[in-house]
XYZ file of C-alpha atoms in Angstrom:
61
model
C 0.000 0.000 0.000
C 1.259 3.466 -0.875
C 0.438 6.664 0.913
C -0.173 9.957 -0.899
C 0.444 12.843 1.507
C 0.704 16.606 1.424
C 2.028 17.041 4.955
C 5.523 16.060 5.995
C 4.638 13.660 8.851
C 5.544 10.543 6.881
C 8.858 11.946 5.642
C 10.375 11.336 9.066
C 9.567 7.598 9.043
C 12.311 5.097 8.388
C 11.972 3.177 5.154
C 11.004 -0.146 6.844
C 8.042 1.618 8.471
C 6.262 2.091 5.137
C 5.980 0.545 1.704
C 6.352 3.853 -0.092
C 5.168 7.419 0.240
C 4.068 9.650 -2.607
C 4.543 13.208 -1.392
C 3.277 16.396 -3.001
C 4.788 19.739 -2.079
C 2.629 22.025 -4.217
C -0.872 20.867 -3.359
C -2.693 23.363 -5.527
C -2.452 20.946 -8.431
C -5.597 19.583 -10.000
C -6.768 16.057 -9.244
C -6.123 15.218 -12.896
C -2.483 16.385 -12.694
C -1.902 14.398 -9.506
C -3.568 11.282 -10.922
C -1.485 11.553 -14.106
C 1.699 11.757 -12.056
C 0.687 8.760 -9.925
C 0.028 6.734 -13.095
C 3.412 7.761 -14.531
C 5.130 6.718 -11.301
C 3.306 3.371 -11.278
C 4.372 2.713 -14.868
C 7.998 3.722 -14.211
C 8.600 1.261 -11.385
C 8.592 -2.451 -12.305
C 6.968 -3.439 -9.006
C 5.997 -1.872 -5.731
C 9.085 -3.453 -4.149
C 11.113 -0.880 -6.078
C 9.095 1.962 -4.546
C 10.278 1.802 -0.938
C 11.242 5.432 -0.558
C 9.582 8.838 -0.703
C 8.706 9.864 -4.263
C 7.993 13.547 -4.798
C 5.037 13.866 -7.149
C 6.104 17.413 -8.054
C 9.141 15.908 -9.817
C 6.745 13.986 -12.099
C 4.550 16.932 -13.080
């Protein structure tokens, strides 16, 4: 399970504490933009095992 967050609470967690965090800094993006970025991220990683870190959605927009 991945977590999509706009607050920094989950950034302080150690990697073993989560299976991946999608973090957005600029949360004034449209739902469509965010969804498009999430789809691009999902397609870029071969499996969720490769997504064990924090991924900044802003980098994918």
